Coordinates of C-alpha atoms and ligand atoms in Angstrom, one line a residue:
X23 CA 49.1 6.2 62.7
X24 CA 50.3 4.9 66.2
X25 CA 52.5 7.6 68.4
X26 CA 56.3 6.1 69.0
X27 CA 55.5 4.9 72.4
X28 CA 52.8 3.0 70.8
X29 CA 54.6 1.6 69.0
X30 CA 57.5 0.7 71.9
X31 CA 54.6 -0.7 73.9
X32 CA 53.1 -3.2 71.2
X33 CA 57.0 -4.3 70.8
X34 CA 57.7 -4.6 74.6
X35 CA 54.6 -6.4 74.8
X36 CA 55.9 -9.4 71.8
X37 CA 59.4 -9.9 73.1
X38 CA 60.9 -11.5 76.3
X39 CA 63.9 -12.7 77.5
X40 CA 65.3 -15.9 75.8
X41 CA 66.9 -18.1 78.4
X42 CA 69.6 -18.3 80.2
X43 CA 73.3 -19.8 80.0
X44 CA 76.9 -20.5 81.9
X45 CA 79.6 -18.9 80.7
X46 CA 83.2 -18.2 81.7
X47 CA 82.7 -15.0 83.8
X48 CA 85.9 -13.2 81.1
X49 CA 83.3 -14.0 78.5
X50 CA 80.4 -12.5 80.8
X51 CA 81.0 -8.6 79.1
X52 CA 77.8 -7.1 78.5
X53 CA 75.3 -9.7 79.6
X54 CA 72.5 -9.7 82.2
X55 CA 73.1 -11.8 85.3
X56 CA 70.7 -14.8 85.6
X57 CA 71.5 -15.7 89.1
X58 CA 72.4 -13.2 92.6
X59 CA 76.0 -13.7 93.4
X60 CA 76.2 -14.4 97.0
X61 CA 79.6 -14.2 98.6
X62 CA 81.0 -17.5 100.1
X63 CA 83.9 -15.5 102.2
X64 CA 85.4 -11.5 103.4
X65 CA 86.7 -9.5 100.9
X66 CA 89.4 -8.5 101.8
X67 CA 89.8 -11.7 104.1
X68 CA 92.5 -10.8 106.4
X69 CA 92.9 -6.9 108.0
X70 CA 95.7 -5.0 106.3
X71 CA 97.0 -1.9 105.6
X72 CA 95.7 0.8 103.7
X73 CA 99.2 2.5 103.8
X74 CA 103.1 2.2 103.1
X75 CA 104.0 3.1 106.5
X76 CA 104.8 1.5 110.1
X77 CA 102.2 -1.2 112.1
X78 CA 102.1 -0.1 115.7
X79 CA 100.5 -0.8 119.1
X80 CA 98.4 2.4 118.9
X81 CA 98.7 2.1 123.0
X82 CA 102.4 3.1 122.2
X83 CA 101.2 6.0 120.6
X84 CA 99.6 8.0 122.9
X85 CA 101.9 10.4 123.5
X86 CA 104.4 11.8 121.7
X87 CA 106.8 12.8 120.0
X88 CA 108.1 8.4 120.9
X89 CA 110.4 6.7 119.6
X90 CA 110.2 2.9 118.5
X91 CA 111.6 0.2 117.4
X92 CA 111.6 -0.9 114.0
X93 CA 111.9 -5.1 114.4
X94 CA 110.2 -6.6 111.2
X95 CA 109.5 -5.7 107.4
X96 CA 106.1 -6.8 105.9
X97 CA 105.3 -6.7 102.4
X98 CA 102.4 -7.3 100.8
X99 CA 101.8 -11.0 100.4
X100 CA 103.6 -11.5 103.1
X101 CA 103.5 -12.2 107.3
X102 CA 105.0 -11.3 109.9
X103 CA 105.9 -14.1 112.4
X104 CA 107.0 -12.0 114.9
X105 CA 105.6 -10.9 118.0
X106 CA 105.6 -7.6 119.0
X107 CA 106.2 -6.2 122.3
X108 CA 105.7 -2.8 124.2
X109 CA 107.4 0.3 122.1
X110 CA 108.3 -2.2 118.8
X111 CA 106.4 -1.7 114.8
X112 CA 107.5 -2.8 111.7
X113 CA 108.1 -1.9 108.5
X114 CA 104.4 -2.4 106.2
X115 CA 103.5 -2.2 102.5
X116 CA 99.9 -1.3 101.1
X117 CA 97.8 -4.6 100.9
X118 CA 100.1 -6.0 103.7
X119 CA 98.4 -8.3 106.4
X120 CA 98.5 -6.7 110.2
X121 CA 100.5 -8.2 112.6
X122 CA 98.7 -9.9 115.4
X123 CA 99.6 -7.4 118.5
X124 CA 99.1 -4.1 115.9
X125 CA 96.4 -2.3 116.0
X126 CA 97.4 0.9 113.4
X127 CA 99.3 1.6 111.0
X128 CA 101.0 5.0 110.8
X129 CA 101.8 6.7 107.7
X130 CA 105.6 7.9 106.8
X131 CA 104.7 11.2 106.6
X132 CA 104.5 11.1 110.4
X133 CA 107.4 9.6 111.3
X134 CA 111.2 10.7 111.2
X135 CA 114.0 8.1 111.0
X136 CA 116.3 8.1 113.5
X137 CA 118.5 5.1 112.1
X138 CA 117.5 1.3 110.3
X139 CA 115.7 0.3 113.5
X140 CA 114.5 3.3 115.3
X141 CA 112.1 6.3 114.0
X142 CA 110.5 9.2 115.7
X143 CA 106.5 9.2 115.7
X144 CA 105.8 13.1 115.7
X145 CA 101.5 12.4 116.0
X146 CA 99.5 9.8 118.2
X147 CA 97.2 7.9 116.6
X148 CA 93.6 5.9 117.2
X149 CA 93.4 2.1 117.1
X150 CA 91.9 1.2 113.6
X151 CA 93.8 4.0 111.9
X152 CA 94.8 3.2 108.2
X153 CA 94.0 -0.4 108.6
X154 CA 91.0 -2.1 106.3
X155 CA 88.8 -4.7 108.2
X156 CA 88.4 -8.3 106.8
X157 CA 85.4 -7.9 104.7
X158 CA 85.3 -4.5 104.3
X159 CA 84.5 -4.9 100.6
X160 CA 81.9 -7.8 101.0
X161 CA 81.0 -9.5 103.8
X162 CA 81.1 -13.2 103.5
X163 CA 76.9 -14.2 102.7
X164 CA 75.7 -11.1 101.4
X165 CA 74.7 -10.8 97.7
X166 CA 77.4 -8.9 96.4
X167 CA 75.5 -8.8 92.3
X168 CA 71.9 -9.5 91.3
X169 CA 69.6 -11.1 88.9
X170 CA 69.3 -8.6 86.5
X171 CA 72.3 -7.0 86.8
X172 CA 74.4 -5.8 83.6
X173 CA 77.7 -6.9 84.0
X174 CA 80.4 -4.1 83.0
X175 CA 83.8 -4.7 84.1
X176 CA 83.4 -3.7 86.9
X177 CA 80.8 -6.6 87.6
X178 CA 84.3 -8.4 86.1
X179 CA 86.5 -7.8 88.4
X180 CA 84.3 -8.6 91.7
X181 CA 83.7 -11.8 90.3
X182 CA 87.2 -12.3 89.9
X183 CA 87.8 -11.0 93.4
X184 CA 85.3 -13.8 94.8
X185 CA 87.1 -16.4 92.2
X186 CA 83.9 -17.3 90.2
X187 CA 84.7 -18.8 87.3
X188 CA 81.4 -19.4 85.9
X189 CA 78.4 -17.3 85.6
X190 CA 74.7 -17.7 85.0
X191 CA 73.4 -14.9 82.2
X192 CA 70.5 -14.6 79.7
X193 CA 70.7 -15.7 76.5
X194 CA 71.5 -13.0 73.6
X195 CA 68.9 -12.9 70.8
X196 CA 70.7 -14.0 67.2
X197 CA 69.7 -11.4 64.8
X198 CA 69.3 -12.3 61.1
X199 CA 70.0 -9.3 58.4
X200 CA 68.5 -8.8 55.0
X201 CA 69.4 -5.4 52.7
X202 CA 66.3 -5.3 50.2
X203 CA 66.6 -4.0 46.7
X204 CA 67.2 -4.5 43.3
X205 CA 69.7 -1.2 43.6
X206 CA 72.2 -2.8 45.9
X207 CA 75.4 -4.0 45.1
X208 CA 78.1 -5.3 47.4
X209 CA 80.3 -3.4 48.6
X210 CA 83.3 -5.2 46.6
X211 CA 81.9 -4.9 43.4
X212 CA 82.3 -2.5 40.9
X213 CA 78.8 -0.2 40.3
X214 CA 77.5 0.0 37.8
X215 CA 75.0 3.2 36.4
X216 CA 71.6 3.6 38.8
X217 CA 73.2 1.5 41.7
X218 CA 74.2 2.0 44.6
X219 CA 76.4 0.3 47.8
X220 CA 74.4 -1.8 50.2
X221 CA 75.8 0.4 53.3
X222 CA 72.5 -0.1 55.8
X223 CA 73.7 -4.0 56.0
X224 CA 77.3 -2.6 57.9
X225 CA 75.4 -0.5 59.5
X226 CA 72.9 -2.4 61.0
X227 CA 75.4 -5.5 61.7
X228 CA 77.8 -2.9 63.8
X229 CA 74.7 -2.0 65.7
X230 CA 73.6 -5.2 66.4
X231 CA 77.3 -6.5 67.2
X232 CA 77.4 -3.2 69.7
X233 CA 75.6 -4.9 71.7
X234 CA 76.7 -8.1 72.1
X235 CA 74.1 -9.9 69.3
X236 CA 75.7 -12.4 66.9
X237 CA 74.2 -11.9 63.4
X238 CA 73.1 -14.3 60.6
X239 CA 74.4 -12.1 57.4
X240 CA 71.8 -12.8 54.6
X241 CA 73.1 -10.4 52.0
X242 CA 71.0 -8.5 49.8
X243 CA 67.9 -9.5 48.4
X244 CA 66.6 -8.7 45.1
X245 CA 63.0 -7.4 44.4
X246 CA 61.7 -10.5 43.4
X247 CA 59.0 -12.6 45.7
X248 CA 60.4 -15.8 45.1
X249 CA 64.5 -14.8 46.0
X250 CA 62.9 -12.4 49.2
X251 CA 60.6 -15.6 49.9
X252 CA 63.8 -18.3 50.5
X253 CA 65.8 -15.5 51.8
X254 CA 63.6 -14.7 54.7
X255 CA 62.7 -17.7 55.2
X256 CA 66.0 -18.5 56.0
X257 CA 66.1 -15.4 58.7
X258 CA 63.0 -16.6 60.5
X259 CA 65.2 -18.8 62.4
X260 CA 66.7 -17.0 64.0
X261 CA 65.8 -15.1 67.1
X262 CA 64.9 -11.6 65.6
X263 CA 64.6 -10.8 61.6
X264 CA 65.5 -7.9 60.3
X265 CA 65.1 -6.3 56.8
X266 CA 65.8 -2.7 55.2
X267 CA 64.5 -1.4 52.5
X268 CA 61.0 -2.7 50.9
X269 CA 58.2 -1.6 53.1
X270 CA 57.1 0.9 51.5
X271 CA 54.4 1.5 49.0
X272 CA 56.4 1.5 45.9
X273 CA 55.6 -1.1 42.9
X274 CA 58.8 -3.3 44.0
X275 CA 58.1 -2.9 47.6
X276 CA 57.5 -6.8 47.9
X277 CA 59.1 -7.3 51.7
X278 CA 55.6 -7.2 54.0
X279 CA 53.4 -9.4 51.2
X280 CA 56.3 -12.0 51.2
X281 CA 56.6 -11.8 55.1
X282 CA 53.2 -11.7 55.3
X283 CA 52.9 -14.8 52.9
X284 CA 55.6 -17.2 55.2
X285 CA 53.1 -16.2 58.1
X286 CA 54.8 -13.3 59.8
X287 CA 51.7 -11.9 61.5
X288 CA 52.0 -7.6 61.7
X289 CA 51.1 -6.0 64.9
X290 CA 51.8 -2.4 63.4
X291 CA 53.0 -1.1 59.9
X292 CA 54.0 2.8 59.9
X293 CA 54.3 5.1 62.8
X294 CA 54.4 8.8 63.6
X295 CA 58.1 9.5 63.4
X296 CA 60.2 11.3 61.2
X297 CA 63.0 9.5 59.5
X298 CA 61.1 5.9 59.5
X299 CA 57.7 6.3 59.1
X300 CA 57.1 3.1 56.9
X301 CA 58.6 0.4 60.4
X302 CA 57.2 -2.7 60.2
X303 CA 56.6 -4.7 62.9
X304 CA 55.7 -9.1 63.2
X305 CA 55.5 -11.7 65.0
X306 CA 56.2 -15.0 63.7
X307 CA 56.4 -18.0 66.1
X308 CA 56.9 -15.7 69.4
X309 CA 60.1 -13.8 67.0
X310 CA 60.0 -10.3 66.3
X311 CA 60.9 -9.3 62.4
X312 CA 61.3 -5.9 62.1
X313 CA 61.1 -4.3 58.9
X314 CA 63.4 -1.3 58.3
X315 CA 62.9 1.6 55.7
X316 CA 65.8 1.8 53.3
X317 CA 66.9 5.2 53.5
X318 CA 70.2 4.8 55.5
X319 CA 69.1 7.0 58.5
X320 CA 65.9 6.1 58.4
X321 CA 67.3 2.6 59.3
X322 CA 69.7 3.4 62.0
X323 CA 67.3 5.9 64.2
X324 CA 64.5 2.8 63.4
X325 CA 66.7 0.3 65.3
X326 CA 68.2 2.6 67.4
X327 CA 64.3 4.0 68.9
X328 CA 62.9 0.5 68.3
X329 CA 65.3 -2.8 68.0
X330 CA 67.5 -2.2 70.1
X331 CA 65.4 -1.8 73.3
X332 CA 63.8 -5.3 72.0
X333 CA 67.1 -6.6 72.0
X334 CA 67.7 -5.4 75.3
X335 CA 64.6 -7.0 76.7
X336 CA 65.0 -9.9 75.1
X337 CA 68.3 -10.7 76.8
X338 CA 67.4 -10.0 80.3
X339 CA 67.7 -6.2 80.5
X340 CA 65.1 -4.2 83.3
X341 CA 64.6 -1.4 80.6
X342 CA 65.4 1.0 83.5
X343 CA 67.8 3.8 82.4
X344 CA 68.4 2.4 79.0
X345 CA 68.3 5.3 77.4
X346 CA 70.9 7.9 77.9
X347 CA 68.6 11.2 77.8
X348 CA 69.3 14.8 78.7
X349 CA 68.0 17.9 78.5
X350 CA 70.3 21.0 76.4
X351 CA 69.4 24.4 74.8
X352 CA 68.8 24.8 71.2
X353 CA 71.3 26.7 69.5
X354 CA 69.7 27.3 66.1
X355 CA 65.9 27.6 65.1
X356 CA 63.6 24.0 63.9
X357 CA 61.1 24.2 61.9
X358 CA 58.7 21.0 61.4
X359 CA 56.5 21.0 58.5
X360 CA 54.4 18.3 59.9
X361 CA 52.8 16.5 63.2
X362 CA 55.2 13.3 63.6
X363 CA 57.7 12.8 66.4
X364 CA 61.3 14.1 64.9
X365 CA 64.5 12.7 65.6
X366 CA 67.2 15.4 64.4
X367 CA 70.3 14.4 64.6
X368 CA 72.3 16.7 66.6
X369 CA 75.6 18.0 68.2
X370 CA 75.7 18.2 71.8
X371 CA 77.8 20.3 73.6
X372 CA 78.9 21.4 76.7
X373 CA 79.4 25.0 77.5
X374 CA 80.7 25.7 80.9
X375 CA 78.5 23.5 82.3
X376 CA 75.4 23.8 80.5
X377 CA 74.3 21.0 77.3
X378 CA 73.9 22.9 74.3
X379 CA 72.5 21.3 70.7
X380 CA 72.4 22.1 67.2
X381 CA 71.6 20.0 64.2
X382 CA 73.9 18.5 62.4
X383 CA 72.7 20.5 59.0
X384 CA 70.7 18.7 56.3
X385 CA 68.1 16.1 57.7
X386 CA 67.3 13.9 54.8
X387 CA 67.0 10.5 55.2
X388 CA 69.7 10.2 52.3
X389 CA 72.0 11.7 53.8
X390 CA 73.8 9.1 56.1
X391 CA 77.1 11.8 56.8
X392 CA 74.1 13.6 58.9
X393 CA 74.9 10.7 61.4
X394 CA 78.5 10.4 61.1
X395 CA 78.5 14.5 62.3
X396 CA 76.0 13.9 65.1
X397 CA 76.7 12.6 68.7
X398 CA 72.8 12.8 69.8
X399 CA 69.6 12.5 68.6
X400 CA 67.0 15.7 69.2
X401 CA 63.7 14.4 69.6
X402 CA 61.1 17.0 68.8
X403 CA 57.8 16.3 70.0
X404 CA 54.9 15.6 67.3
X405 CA 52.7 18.5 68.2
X406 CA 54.9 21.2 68.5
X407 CA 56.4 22.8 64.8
X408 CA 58.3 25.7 65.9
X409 CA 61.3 25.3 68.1
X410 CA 63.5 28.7 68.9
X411 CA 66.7 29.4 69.6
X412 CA 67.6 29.0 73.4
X413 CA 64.7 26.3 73.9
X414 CA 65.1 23.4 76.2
X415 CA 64.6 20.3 74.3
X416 CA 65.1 16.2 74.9
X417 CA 68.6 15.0 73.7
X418 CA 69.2 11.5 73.1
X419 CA 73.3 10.9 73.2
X420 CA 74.4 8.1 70.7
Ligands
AMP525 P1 63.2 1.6 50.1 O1 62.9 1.7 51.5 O2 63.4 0.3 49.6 O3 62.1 2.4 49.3 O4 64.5 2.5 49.9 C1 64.6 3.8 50.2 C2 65.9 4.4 49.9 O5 66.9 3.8 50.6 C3 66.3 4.3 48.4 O6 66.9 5.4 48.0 C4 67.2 3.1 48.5 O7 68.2 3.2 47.4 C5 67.9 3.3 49.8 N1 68.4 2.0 50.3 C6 67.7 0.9 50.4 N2 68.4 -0.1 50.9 C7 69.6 0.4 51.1 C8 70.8 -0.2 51.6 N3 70.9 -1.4 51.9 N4 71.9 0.6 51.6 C9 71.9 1.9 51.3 N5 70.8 2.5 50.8 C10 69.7 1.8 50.7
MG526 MG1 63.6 -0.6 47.8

């Protein structure tokens, strides 16, 4: 049975970014620039002052205590037309442009006033002090964001600040869903004896909508080949395909034979992991269909170890840092009954300083509240069984 980073390498391998598209930069939230952003002017494009305080001729400043006159008020947004001569400041706000002949700005603090139009400077101070320079921020021509950049909001606001309205990113796979099973019923409608709520479909449509992916909602699907056969046929258009439930080796388990039939080719079926063990993975025309296990937490730690970083590469991400990893110490005993890769999920905490885990309690794949108690995934490495108390292990924070 291939390892997990197998089975991460024959996916990364299949999937690459879909192409790219304008959009309004608001709308931009979570993509990956397709283009550098190269500045066309200074940010900030005129000097101003960093302080609420008075503009001076530092020259005036030299020694003191002085006392000046106070001949202008500048606030920001606004300039000064007026010159100003030996032993003269005005009045500035915060953002406020510089007047021509000052060359400082001095705080309040470090002034007393004497009446409207004189004050007492009690320090001297250095030309340049509390003023920002024109282009401070960005210097006009210099690339400011890159190709491959994800844009968070703070990506937002400096395109704001350089007034672009319309941004080049990559493309966002559409992801189609299928919930597999004869058991399922939806979620509005009454259950009847032996059935159960199709929950994995919510779940995996909040974890592809988490990041960003719009989602083609094909319902449940019945164990029957002919009603799996239309159904996923329908799902192969769109960008990525995913199923739960089905690909297993029970006697209903019709979800690889019908992808299998529409021409979905595999490049792996089952890896060394515990929950998920039963992943499928196709291609079919350049997609990736992905086929979950049903168990509800076998689903989610599937597509959070495996689909998701497809769906990161496929719309433009470098796969650098992806994955929010650290290291904590065990705070109760694990004890693996077999060789696969675990991922336990886990409560992360931090004590003084220091990351401390412990599992969330019972680990069966059933058992979907196991996630809804965890904030991080323990992955326990497939050769090792025993892990004690006060052992450092990998943490993977969801
Ligand atoms: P399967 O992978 O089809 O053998 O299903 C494994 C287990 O997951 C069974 O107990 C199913 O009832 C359960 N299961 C399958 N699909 C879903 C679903 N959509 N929502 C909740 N549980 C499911
Ligand atoms: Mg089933």
């Amino acid at each position: 049975m291939i390892s997990t980073q197998e089975a991460r390498d024959i996916i990364s391998a299949f999937v690459h970014p879909l192409g790219t598209l304008t959009v309004s930069f608001e709308n931009s939230l979570g993509f990956v620039l397709a283009e550098d952003i190269i500045s066309e002017e200074n940010i900030p494009s005129f000097d101003n002052s960093a302080m609420d305080g008075f503009a001076v001729r530092s020259e005036d400043c030299k020694t003191v205590p002085t006392v000046l006159q106070v001949i202008d008020e500048i606030s920001a947004g606004s300039v000064s037309t007026r010159r100003m001569g030996q032993g003269e400041c005005a009045t500035i706000m915060t953002g406020a442009k510089i007047p021509e002949d000052c060359d400082a700005v001095i705080q309040h603090e470090w002034t007393e006033a004497i009446n409207e139009r004189e004050i007492k400077l009690l320090r001297s101070v250095v030309p340049g002090y509390n003023i920002r320079r024109a282009g401070d921020d960005i210097r006009n021509g210099t690339t400011v964001l890159e190709w491959g950049q994800n844009i968070r909001p703070q990506e937002i606001g400096v395109l704001a600040s350089l007034g672009r309205r319309f941004v080049t990113v990559f493309r966002k796979p559409t992801v189609a869903i299928l919930a597999t099973g004869n058991e399922l019923v939806e979620i509005h409608k009454p259950l009847s004896n032996g059935k159960i709520r199709n929950s994995n479909l919510y779940t995996l449509k909040s974890l592809v909508h988490e990041l960003g992916c719009d989602v083609i909602d094909l319902g449940i699907g019945h164990d029957d080949k002919q009603e799996l056969k239309t159904k996923l046929e329908h799902g192969l258009n769109a960008d990525i395909l995913l199923t739960s439930g089905g690909v297993s080796v029970g006697k209903f388990d019709f979800v690889l034979e019908t992808l299998k039939e529409l021409g979905v080719e595999e490049k792996f079926w089952k890896v060394n992991i515990k929950p998920g063990m039963p992943l499928f993975f196709g291609i079919y025309n350049e997609k990736p269909v992905f086929g979950l296990p049903g168990n509800p937490v076998s689903s989610f730690v599937t597509f959070v170890e495996f689909v998701k970083p497809a769906i990161l590469q496929m719309s433009g991400n470098n796969m650098t840092n992806y994955r929010v990893q650290i290291r904590a110490t065990l705070n109760n005993e694990i004890l693996k009954k077999d060789a696969k890769r675990h991922f336990v999920r886990g409560v992360l905490e931090n004590m003084n300083g220091n990351f401390s885990v412990k599992t969330t309690g019972t680990q069966s794949s059933g058992v979907l509240t196991s996630l809804t108690k965890a904030n991080c995934l323990i992955h326990l490495p497939e050769e090792k069984k025993m892990f004690q108390i006060g052992e450092i292990v990998e943490v993977e924070l969801l």
